mmCIF file of C-alpha atoms in Angstrom:
data_model
loop_
_atom_site.group_PDB
_atom_site.id
_atom_site.type_symbol
_atom_site.label_atom_id
_atom_site.label_comp_id
_atom_site.label_asym_id
_atom_site.label_seq_id
_atom_site.Cartn_x
_atom_site.Cartn_y
_atom_site.Cartn_z
ATOM 1 C CA UNK A 1 81.649 89.016 100.601
ATOM 2 C CA UNK A 2 79.706 92.249 99.697
ATOM 3 C CA UNK A 3 76.434 90.524 100.004
ATOM 4 C CA UNK A 4 76.659 89.362 103.083
ATOM 5 C CA UNK A 5 78.097 92.335 104.826
ATOM 6 C CA UNK A 6 75.425 94.581 103.203
ATOM 7 C CA UNK A 7 72.088 91.809 104.060
ATOM 8 C CA UNK A 8 68.969 94.150 105.730
ATOM 9 C CA UNK A 9 68.746 93.750 108.992
ATOM 10 C CA UNK A 10 65.035 92.378 110.192
ATOM 11 C CA UNK A 11 65.480 94.165 113.685
ATOM 12 C CA UNK A 12 63.825 97.535 113.966
ATOM 13 C CA UNK A 13 67.220 99.393 115.688
ATOM 14 C CA UNK A 14 68.604 102.110 114.002
ATOM 15 C CA UNK A 15 71.484 101.059 112.202
ATOM 16 C CA UNK A 16 74.773 103.395 113.855
ATOM 17 C CA UNK A 17 76.396 105.860 111.202
ATOM 18 C CA UNK A 18 80.028 105.656 110.637
ATOM 19 C CA UNK A 19 81.725 108.531 108.673
ATOM 20 C CA UNK A 20 85.421 107.494 107.016
ATOM 21 C CA UNK A 21 88.113 109.770 106.167
ATOM 22 C CA UNK A 22 90.847 107.691 103.965
ATOM 23 C CA UNK A 23 87.974 105.135 103.182
ATOM 24 C CA UNK A 24 90.106 104.475 99.956
ATOM 25 C CA UNK A 25 93.537 103.587 102.180
ATOM 26 C CA UNK A 26 94.727 100.932 103.636
ATOM 27 C CA UNK A 27 93.101 101.560 106.871
ATOM 28 C CA UNK A 28 89.862 102.738 105.843
ATOM 29 C CA UNK A 29 88.769 99.651 103.812
ATOM 30 C CA UNK A 30 89.823 97.195 107.043
ATOM 31 C CA UNK A 31 87.477 99.505 109.112
ATOM 32 C CA UNK A 32 84.877 99.618 106.529
ATOM 33 C CA UNK A 33 84.731 95.762 106.318
ATOM 34 C CA UNK A 34 84.808 95.337 109.877
ATOM 35 C CA UNK A 35 81.723 97.975 110.273
ATOM 36 C CA UNK A 36 79.768 96.867 107.339
ATOM 37 C CA UNK A 37 79.819 93.618 109.485
ATOM 38 C CA UNK A 38 78.646 94.830 113.030
ATOM 39 C CA UNK A 39 75.543 96.379 111.158
ATOM 40 C CA UNK A 40 76.498 100.276 110.701
ATOM 41 C CA UNK A 41 75.810 102.208 107.498
ATOM 42 C CA UNK A 42 79.274 103.675 106.674
ATOM 43 C CA UNK A 43 79.727 106.584 104.701
ATOM 44 C CA UNK A 44 83.583 107.179 102.889
ATOM 45 C CA UNK A 45 84.656 111.157 102.212
ATOM 46 C CA UNK A 46 86.775 110.872 98.779
ATOM 47 C CA UNK A 47 88.732 113.150 97.159
ATOM 48 C CA UNK A 48 88.512 113.749 92.984
ATOM 49 C CA UNK A 49 90.954 112.446 91.084
ATOM 50 C CA UNK A 50 91.298 111.771 87.220
ATOM 51 C CA UNK A 51 92.212 108.077 88.262
ATOM 52 C CA UNK A 52 89.781 106.087 89.974
ATOM 53 C CA UNK A 53 91.612 105.108 93.204
ATOM 54 C CA UNK A 54 88.606 102.704 95.083
ATOM 55 C CA UNK A 55 90.572 99.243 94.324
ATOM 56 C CA UNK A 56 90.828 98.339 97.851
ATOM 57 C CA UNK A 57 86.910 98.895 98.581
ATOM 58 C CA UNK A 58 85.354 97.849 95.218
ATOM 59 C CA UNK A 59 84.438 94.227 96.808
ATOM 60 C CA UNK A 60 82.442 95.687 99.421
ATOM 61 C CA UNK A 61 80.398 98.525 96.959
ATOM 62 C CA UNK A 62 77.059 98.330 95.991
ATOM 63 C CA UNK A 63 75.340 100.682 93.610
ATOM 64 C CA UNK A 64 73.494 103.248 95.779
ATOM 65 C CA UNK A 65 70.421 102.437 93.568
ATOM 66 C CA UNK A 66 70.266 99.566 95.590
ATOM 67 C CA UNK A 67 69.183 101.351 98.492
ATOM 68 C CA UNK A 68 68.209 98.051 100.723
ATOM 69 C CA UNK A 69 71.811 96.752 100.565
ATOM 70 C CA UNK A 70 74.433 99.792 99.504
ATOM 71 C CA UNK A 71 75.043 100.295 103.410
ATOM 72 C CA UNK A 72 78.528 102.131 102.031
ATOM 73 C CA UNK A 73 78.358 105.452 100.604
ATOM 74 C CA UNK A 74 80.955 107.874 99.034
ATOM 75 C CA UNK A 75 80.650 111.095 98.758
ATOM 76 C CA UNK A 76 83.351 114.401 97.549
ATOM 77 C CA UNK A 77 85.233 116.034 99.985
ATOM 78 C CA UNK A 78 88.514 117.428 101.470
ATOM 79 C CA UNK A 79 90.374 117.903 104.520
ATOM 80 C CA UNK A 80 91.702 120.857 103.050
ATOM 81 C CA UNK A 81 87.842 122.145 102.666
ATOM 82 C CA UNK A 82 86.480 122.848 105.988
ATOM 83 C CA UNK A 83 82.780 123.857 104.472
ATOM 84 C CA UNK A 84 82.752 120.316 102.733
ATOM 85 C CA UNK A 85 83.540 118.848 105.693
ATOM 86 C CA UNK A 86 80.668 120.163 107.839
ATOM 87 C CA UNK A 87 78.237 119.824 104.982
ATOM 88 C CA UNK A 88 78.499 115.997 104.728
ATOM 89 C CA UNK A 89 78.583 115.858 108.495
ATOM 90 C CA UNK A 90 74.809 118.101 108.580
ATOM 91 C CA UNK A 91 73.906 115.644 106.085
ATOM 92 C CA UNK A 92 74.994 112.261 107.093
ATOM 93 C CA UNK A 93 74.648 112.854 111.088
ATOM 94 C CA UNK A 94 77.098 110.284 112.346
ATOM 95 C CA UNK A 95 77.393 108.584 115.596
ATOM 96 C CA UNK A 96 81.084 108.100 114.605
ATOM 97 C CA UNK A 97 83.635 109.776 112.871
ATOM 98 C CA UNK A 98 86.851 108.040 112.194
ATOM 99 C CA UNK A 99 89.868 110.664 110.720
ATOM 100 C CA UNK A 100 92.073 108.686 108.852
ATOM 101 C CA UNK A 101 93.001 110.550 105.801
ATOM 102 C CA UNK A 102 96.755 111.401 105.385
ATOM 103 C CA UNK A 103 99.363 112.182 103.404
ATOM 104 C CA UNK A 104 101.060 109.023 105.338
ATOM 105 C CA UNK A 105 104.135 108.602 103.681
ATOM 106 C CA UNK A 106 106.654 109.919 105.822
ATOM 107 C CA UNK A 107 109.514 110.276 103.101
ATOM 108 C CA UNK A 108 107.307 111.747 100.580
ATOM 109 C CA UNK A 109 106.822 114.381 103.361
ATOM 110 C CA UNK A 110 110.156 115.580 103.256
ATOM 111 C CA UNK A 111 109.295 116.430 99.735
ATOM 112 C CA UNK A 112 106.128 117.886 99.879
ATOM 113 C CA UNK A 113 105.896 119.529 103.831
ATOM 114 C CA UNK A 114 103.910 122.301 103.133
ATOM 115 C CA UNK A 115 100.619 120.045 102.034
ATOM 116 C CA UNK A 116 101.884 117.372 104.267
ATOM 117 C CA UNK A 117 100.983 119.670 107.462
ATOM 118 C CA UNK A 118 98.002 120.973 105.750
ATOM 119 C CA UNK A 119 96.451 117.960 105.165
ATOM 120 C CA UNK A 120 97.663 116.139 108.370
ATOM 121 C CA UNK A 121 97.737 118.588 111.061
ATOM 122 C CA UNK A 122 95.366 121.607 110.041
ATOM 123 C CA UNK A 123 93.185 118.950 108.270
ATOM 124 C CA UNK A 124 92.289 117.550 111.356
ATOM 125 C CA UNK A 125 91.803 120.850 113.007
ATOM 126 C CA UNK A 126 88.960 121.688 110.277
ATOM 127 C CA UNK A 127 87.533 118.197 111.093
ATOM 128 C CA UNK A 128 87.408 118.440 114.473
ATOM 129 C CA UNK A 129 85.885 122.218 114.508
ATOM 130 C CA UNK A 130 83.298 120.535 111.882
ATOM 131 C CA UNK A 131 82.002 117.697 114.112
ATOM 132 C CA UNK A 132 82.121 120.344 117.367
ATOM 133 C CA UNK A 133 80.062 122.885 115.219
ATOM 134 C CA UNK A 134 77.388 120.472 114.525
ATOM 135 C CA UNK A 135 77.197 118.850 117.954
ATOM 136 C CA UNK A 136 76.621 122.822 119.053
ATOM 137 C CA UNK A 137 73.959 123.355 116.345
ATOM 138 C CA UNK A 138 72.186 119.818 116.611
ATOM 139 C CA UNK A 139 72.483 118.513 120.101
ATOM 140 C CA UNK A 140 73.670 115.086 118.963
ATOM 141 C CA UNK A 141 76.202 113.009 120.522
ATOM 142 C CA UNK A 142 79.094 112.598 117.880
ATOM 143 C CA UNK A 143 82.528 110.334 118.868
ATOM 144 C CA UNK A 144 85.616 110.912 117.065
ATOM 145 C CA UNK A 145 88.947 108.734 116.182
ATOM 146 C CA UNK A 146 91.939 110.849 115.394
ATOM 147 C CA UNK A 147 94.602 108.114 113.834
ATOM 148 C CA UNK A 148 97.903 108.908 115.752
ATOM 149 C CA UNK A 149 100.947 107.073 114.522
ATOM 150 C CA UNK A 150 104.206 105.290 115.941
ATOM 151 C CA UNK A 151 106.314 108.099 114.285
ATOM 152 C CA UNK A 152 105.460 111.027 116.385
ATOM 153 C CA UNK A 153 107.795 108.822 118.903
ATOM 154 C CA UNK A 154 110.746 109.502 116.518
ATOM 155 C CA UNK A 155 113.670 109.443 118.073
ATOM 156 C CA UNK A 156 112.754 108.605 121.492
ATOM 157 C CA UNK A 157 113.649 104.756 122.464
ATOM 158 C CA UNK A 158 111.796 102.119 123.231
ATOM 159 C CA UNK A 159 109.398 100.963 124.077
ATOM 160 C CA UNK A 160 107.092 103.768 123.615
ATOM 161 C CA UNK A 161 103.580 103.869 125.709
ATOM 162 C CA UNK A 162 101.077 106.959 125.900
ATOM 163 C CA UNK A 163 103.160 108.620 128.530
ATOM 164 C CA UNK A 164 106.259 108.993 126.506
ATOM 165 C CA UNK A 165 107.285 111.794 124.564
ATOM 166 C CA UNK A 166 107.003 112.692 121.081
ATOM 167 C CA UNK A 167 109.987 113.415 119.292
ATOM 168 C CA UNK A 168 109.240 113.766 115.430
ATOM 169 C CA UNK A 169 111.877 113.510 113.249
ATOM 170 C CA UNK A 170 109.533 114.280 109.227
ATOM 171 C CA UNK A 171 107.165 116.832 108.622
ATOM 172 C CA UNK A 172 104.683 113.803 108.467
ATOM 173 C CA UNK A 173 105.657 113.046 112.322
ATOM 174 C CA UNK A 174 105.400 116.717 113.194
ATOM 175 C CA UNK A 175 102.089 117.237 111.204
ATOM 176 C CA UNK A 176 100.749 114.049 113.572
ATOM 177 C CA UNK A 177 102.077 115.214 116.634
ATOM 178 C CA UNK A 178 99.688 118.399 116.182
ATOM 179 C CA UNK A 179 97.169 115.987 115.055
ATOM 180 C CA UNK A 180 96.745 114.537 118.361
ATOM 181 C CA UNK A 181 96.963 117.782 120.583
ATOM 182 C CA UNK A 182 94.615 119.334 118.396
ATOM 183 C CA UNK A 183 92.486 116.209 119.829
ATOM 184 C CA UNK A 184 93.441 116.460 123.104
ATOM 185 C CA UNK A 185 92.513 119.870 123.063
ATOM 186 C CA UNK A 186 89.007 119.557 121.904
ATOM 187 C CA UNK A 187 88.496 116.966 124.168
ATOM 188 C CA UNK A 188 89.723 119.293 127.453
ATOM 189 C CA UNK A 189 88.237 122.582 125.954
ATOM 190 C CA UNK A 190 84.485 121.156 124.577
ATOM 191 C CA UNK A 191 84.088 117.641 125.970
ATOM 192 C CA UNK A 192 84.043 116.488 122.485
ATOM 193 C CA UNK A 193 84.616 112.227 123.181
ATOM 194 C CA UNK A 194 87.486 112.399 121.107
ATOM 195 C CA UNK A 195 90.239 109.414 121.038
ATOM 196 C CA UNK A 196 93.840 109.360 119.836
ATOM 197 C CA UNK A 197 94.949 105.734 118.378
ATOM 198 C CA UNK A 198 98.854 105.895 118.314
ATOM 199 C CA UNK A 199 99.348 102.983 115.892
ATOM 200 C CA UNK A 200 102.580 101.481 115.604
ATOM 201 C CA UNK A 201 103.076 99.926 111.809
ATOM 202 C CA UNK A 202 100.648 98.136 110.541
ATOM 203 C CA UNK A 203 100.703 96.208 107.211
ATOM 204 C CA UNK A 204 98.535 93.979 104.925
ATOM 205 C CA UNK A 205 98.545 93.169 101.191
ATOM 206 C CA UNK A 206 96.841 95.897 100.806
ATOM 207 C CA UNK A 207 99.435 98.195 101.640
ATOM 208 C CA UNK A 208 100.850 101.284 99.208
ATOM 209 C CA UNK A 209 103.680 99.604 96.907
ATOM 210 C CA UNK A 210 105.883 102.267 98.156
ATOM 211 C CA UNK A 211 106.278 101.191 101.778
ATOM 212 C CA UNK A 212 108.761 99.295 102.525
ATOM 213 C CA UNK A 213 107.052 95.929 102.904
ATOM 214 C CA UNK A 214 104.910 96.333 100.217
ATOM 215 C CA UNK A 215 107.562 97.192 98.093
ATOM 216 C CA UNK A 216 109.875 94.093 99.323
ATOM 217 C CA UNK A 217 107.166 91.202 99.149
ATOM 218 C CA UNK A 218 105.705 92.781 95.680
ATOM 219 C CA UNK A 219 109.674 92.741 94.249
ATOM 220 C CA UNK A 220 110.002 89.475 95.549
ATOM 221 C CA UNK A 221 106.747 88.048 93.657
ATOM 222 C CA UNK A 222 108.512 89.534 90.866
ATOM 223 C CA UNK A 223 111.835 88.127 91.145
ATOM 224 C CA UNK A 224 110.288 84.809 91.821
ATOM 225 C CA UNK A 225 108.340 84.648 88.678
ATOM 226 C CA UNK A 226 111.527 86.093 86.709
ATOM 227 C CA UNK A 227 109.891 89.913 85.565
ATOM 228 C CA UNK A 228 112.767 91.410 88.180
ATOM 229 C CA UNK A 229 116.176 90.997 89.513
ATOM 230 C CA UNK A 230 117.215 93.647 91.773
ATOM 231 C CA UNK A 231 115.520 95.547 94.563
ATOM 232 C CA UNK A 232 116.661 98.745 95.926
ATOM 233 C CA UNK A 233 116.330 99.655 99.613
ATOM 234 C CA UNK A 234 117.516 102.082 102.141
ATOM 235 C CA UNK A 235 118.293 101.667 105.984
ATOM 236 C CA UNK A 236 117.767 97.900 106.449
ATOM 237 C CA UNK A 237 118.474 98.254 110.283
ATOM 238 C CA UNK A 238 115.117 100.171 111.038
ATOM 239 C CA UNK A 239 113.622 98.724 113.256
ATOM 240 C CA UNK A 240 109.899 98.757 113.373
ATOM 241 C CA UNK A 241 106.838 96.684 115.487
ATOM 242 C CA UNK A 242 104.641 95.767 112.989
ATOM 243 C CA UNK A 243 101.073 94.364 113.000
ATOM 244 C CA UNK A 244 98.549 93.115 110.709
ATOM 245 C CA UNK A 245 96.471 96.246 109.691
ATOM 246 C CA UNK A 246 93.229 93.803 109.725
ATOM 247 C CA UNK A 247 93.614 93.791 113.743
ATOM 248 C CA UNK A 248 94.217 97.380 114.324
ATOM 249 C CA UNK A 249 90.657 98.521 113.177
ATOM 250 C CA UNK A 250 88.953 96.505 115.694
ATOM 251 C CA UNK A 251 91.178 98.394 118.360
ATOM 252 C CA UNK A 252 89.985 102.167 116.872
ATOM 253 C CA UNK A 253 86.437 101.270 117.150
ATOM 254 C CA UNK A 254 86.877 99.428 120.752
ATOM 255 C CA UNK A 255 88.065 103.047 121.786
ATOM 256 C CA UNK A 256 84.659 104.938 120.418
ATOM 257 C CA UNK A 257 82.908 101.984 122.142
ATOM 258 C CA UNK A 258 84.374 102.689 125.862
ATOM 259 C CA UNK A 259 82.456 105.350 128.851
ATOM 260 C CA UNK A 260 85.644 107.470 128.707
ATOM 261 C CA UNK A 261 87.443 108.940 125.495
ATOM 262 C CA UNK A 262 91.133 108.232 125.880
ATOM 263 C CA UNK A 263 94.261 107.744 124.193
ATOM 264 C CA UNK A 264 95.723 104.400 123.381
ATOM 265 C CA UNK A 265 99.113 102.482 121.923
ATOM 266 C CA UNK A 266 98.401 100.097 119.757
ATOM 267 C CA UNK A 267 100.994 97.894 118.830
ATOM 268 C CA UNK A 268 102.420 94.121 119.155
ATOM 269 C CA UNK A 269 105.380 94.346 121.337
ATOM 270 C CA UNK A 270 107.666 93.711 118.908
ATOM 271 C CA UNK A 271 110.390 94.833 116.686
ATOM 272 C CA UNK A 272 112.052 93.581 113.549
ATOM 273 C CA UNK A 273 114.426 95.263 111.332
ATOM 274 C CA UNK A 274 113.918 95.918 107.745
ATOM 275 C CA UNK A 275 116.445 92.841 107.136
ATOM 276 C CA UNK A 276 114.561 90.228 109.356
ATOM 277 C CA UNK A 277 111.991 91.220 106.731
ATOM 278 C CA UNK A 278 113.777 90.369 103.605
ATOM 279 C CA UNK A 279 115.243 87.037 105.586
ATOM 280 C CA UNK A 280 111.705 85.753 105.849
ATOM 281 C CA UNK A 281 109.949 86.822 103.137
ATOM 282 C CA UNK A 282 113.043 85.936 100.807
ATOM 283 C CA UNK A 283 113.432 82.948 102.776
ATOM 284 C CA UNK A 284 109.593 81.730 102.865
ATOM 285 C CA UNK A 285 109.702 81.604 98.471
ATOM 286 C CA UNK A 286 113.726 80.017 98.928
ATOM 287 C CA UNK A 287 115.983 82.705 97.829
ATOM 288 C CA UNK A 288 118.540 84.362 99.410
ATOM 289 C CA UNK A 289 117.923 88.050 99.674
ATOM 290 C CA UNK A 290 121.364 89.442 99.402
ATOM 291 C CA UNK A 291 121.375 88.291 95.472
ATOM 292 C CA UNK A 292 118.766 90.926 94.812
ATOM 293 C CA UNK A 293 118.967 93.538 97.294
ATOM 294 C CA UNK A 294 121.359 96.367 96.799
ATOM 295 C CA UNK A 295 121.430 99.665 99.173
ATOM 296 C CA UNK A 296 120.445 103.200 97.144
ATOM 297 C CA UNK A 297 121.477 106.188 99.661
ATOM 298 C CA UNK A 298 118.361 108.255 97.836
ATOM 299 C CA UNK A 299 116.536 105.795 99.678
ATOM 300 C CA UNK A 300 117.760 107.086 103.351
ATOM 301 C CA UNK A 301 115.682 109.650 105.082
ATOM 302 C CA UNK A 302 117.222 113.224 106.296
ATOM 303 C CA UNK A 303 116.575 111.958 109.618
ATOM 304 C CA UNK A 304 115.900 108.704 110.765
ATOM 305 C CA UNK A 305 113.704 106.628 113.042
ATOM 306 C CA UNK A 306 116.123 103.933 114.329
ATOM 307 C CA UNK A 307 113.622 101.940 116.962
ATOM 308 C CA UNK A 308 109.859 101.732 117.158
ATOM 309 C CA UNK A 309 108.425 99.210 119.748
ATOM 310 C CA UNK A 310 105.377 99.879 121.327
ATOM 311 C CA UNK A 311 103.945 99.081 124.606
ATOM 312 C CA UNK A 312 100.462 98.273 124.617
ATOM 313 C CA UNK A 313 99.131 97.551 127.895
ATOM 314 C CA UNK A 314 96.804 100.084 128.344
ATOM 315 C CA UNK A 315 94.869 98.931 125.237
ATOM 316 C CA UNK A 316 95.027 95.153 126.548
ATOM 317 C CA UNK A 317 94.079 96.199 129.827
ATOM 318 C CA UNK A 318 91.108 98.607 129.062
ATOM 319 C CA UNK A 319 89.900 97.745 125.403
ATOM 320 C CA UNK A 320 90.641 94.013 125.677
ATOM 321 C CA UNK A 321 92.733 94.305 122.821
ATOM 322 C CA UNK A 322 95.312 91.899 121.570
ATOM 323 C CA UNK A 323 97.162 91.274 117.856
ATOM 324 C CA UNK A 324 95.945 88.008 116.525
ATOM 325 C CA UNK A 325 98.426 87.810 113.389
ATOM 326 C CA UNK A 326 102.284 87.815 114.616
ATOM 327 C CA UNK A 327 105.386 89.067 111.834
ATOM 328 C CA UNK A 328 105.843 85.880 110.735
ATOM 329 C CA UNK A 329 102.056 84.826 109.921
ATOM 330 C CA UNK A 330 101.839 88.915 108.528
ATOM 331 C CA UNK A 331 104.814 89.009 105.942
ATOM 332 C CA UNK A 332 104.241 85.041 104.868
ATOM 333 C CA UNK A 333 100.212 86.512 104.180
ATOM 334 C CA UNK A 334 102.025 89.161 102.372
ATOM 335 C CA UNK A 335 104.511 87.346 100.046
ATOM 336 C CA UNK A 336 101.390 84.821 99.190
ATOM 337 C CA UNK A 337 99.235 87.098 97.903
ATOM 338 C CA UNK A 338 102.164 89.603 96.113
ATOM 339 C CA UNK A 339 103.401 85.840 94.483
ATOM 340 C CA UNK A 340 99.792 85.111 93.054
ATOM 341 C CA UNK A 341 99.542 89.022 91.663
ATOM 342 C CA UNK A 342 103.241 88.295 90.158
ATOM 343 C CA UNK A 343 102.041 85.400 88.330
ATOM 344 C CA UNK A 344 99.218 87.179 86.819
ATOM 345 C CA UNK A 345 101.175 89.675 85.673
ATOM 346 C CA UNK A 346 103.746 87.196 84.168
ATOM 347 C CA UNK A 347 100.616 85.478 82.095
ATOM 348 C CA UNK A 348 99.927 89.322 80.518
ATOM 349 C CA UNK A 349 103.534 89.674 80.228
ATOM 350 C CA UNK A 350 104.197 86.314 78.181
ATOM 351 C CA UNK A 351 101.353 86.891 76.216
ATOM 352 C CA UNK A 352 102.412 90.402 75.345
ATOM 353 C CA UNK A 353 99.610 92.270 76.889
ATOM 354 C CA UNK A 354 101.800 94.391 79.019
ATOM 355 C CA UNK A 355 105.853 94.718 79.327
ATOM 356 C CA UNK A 356 107.447 94.352 82.850
ATOM 357 C CA UNK A 357 107.675 98.164 83.301
ATOM 358 C CA UNK A 358 111.619 98.106 82.654
ATOM 359 C CA UNK A 359 112.341 96.932 86.209
ATOM 360 C CA UNK A 360 116.008 96.425 86.528
#
């Protein structure tokens, strides 16, 4: 896969260069795959960590010493460090910047609100200013994509479109609203080609294990092979518009290919409850979810978001985008992957190489 994505091209047309923050996340990995297939050179900004966190992009990583084929390159930087952002933009000279980095867990944002605001809101402002000042000094054209979130709508009733008022219900959502308006302001004040993608929930087998969809499918696989008995969840009536992350990254790219910068909602226009997700996933493996799921009040948010359902009419009409993966296909895709993962884990447990991590 890596060699296919990173083949050298015989034509003399210079490659487009993309800079991606949050490249090690779910969306960053799918976007990088997509851009490499489009012939881009992709640069990703990553935070220094004592633990490697590049699992989602290891399959497309090529050692930079292999100059002709290493078209994905990683650099240390942080959205909390403005100097690193400006330095890498000056060095890389990107044609497109995709700001996907965030402290993106809603529940965690209640625990670390200051950090969430610094990275999600002010971090976006730092990156916008770095792009603006680079354009002023270099005279180059750079297009900017800001990753928005359906959480920004919060308590506003569905369906939600680009003109729906925001009513954020968490520090994460409030921070995303700030980042959204910073992006609009830089577009209006400085003429920056800057787009907001208001993406509704998008999942995949690469979703973090502490997000409810992946938490369910990960536990389901372990329950099926006998490594776990119980799954503890919060509000089962919360309703979300769930799509496939691999579909949604294409919409990000499409926004930056338009003649005019604008903001777009990206969604499936279908809403399903957490309980429905349980029914489809557990039913797929022939299990009854009620035999294994228990409600734990600690997983309820201080202020709940009841129902998110997007109106993606504008994205369909202007971009020509529409989702390819439906709800049931998405759920089964995630279950298949986590069932296989659980079976491999079971082999190691049975052989005594690891324990079952004290799951209930």
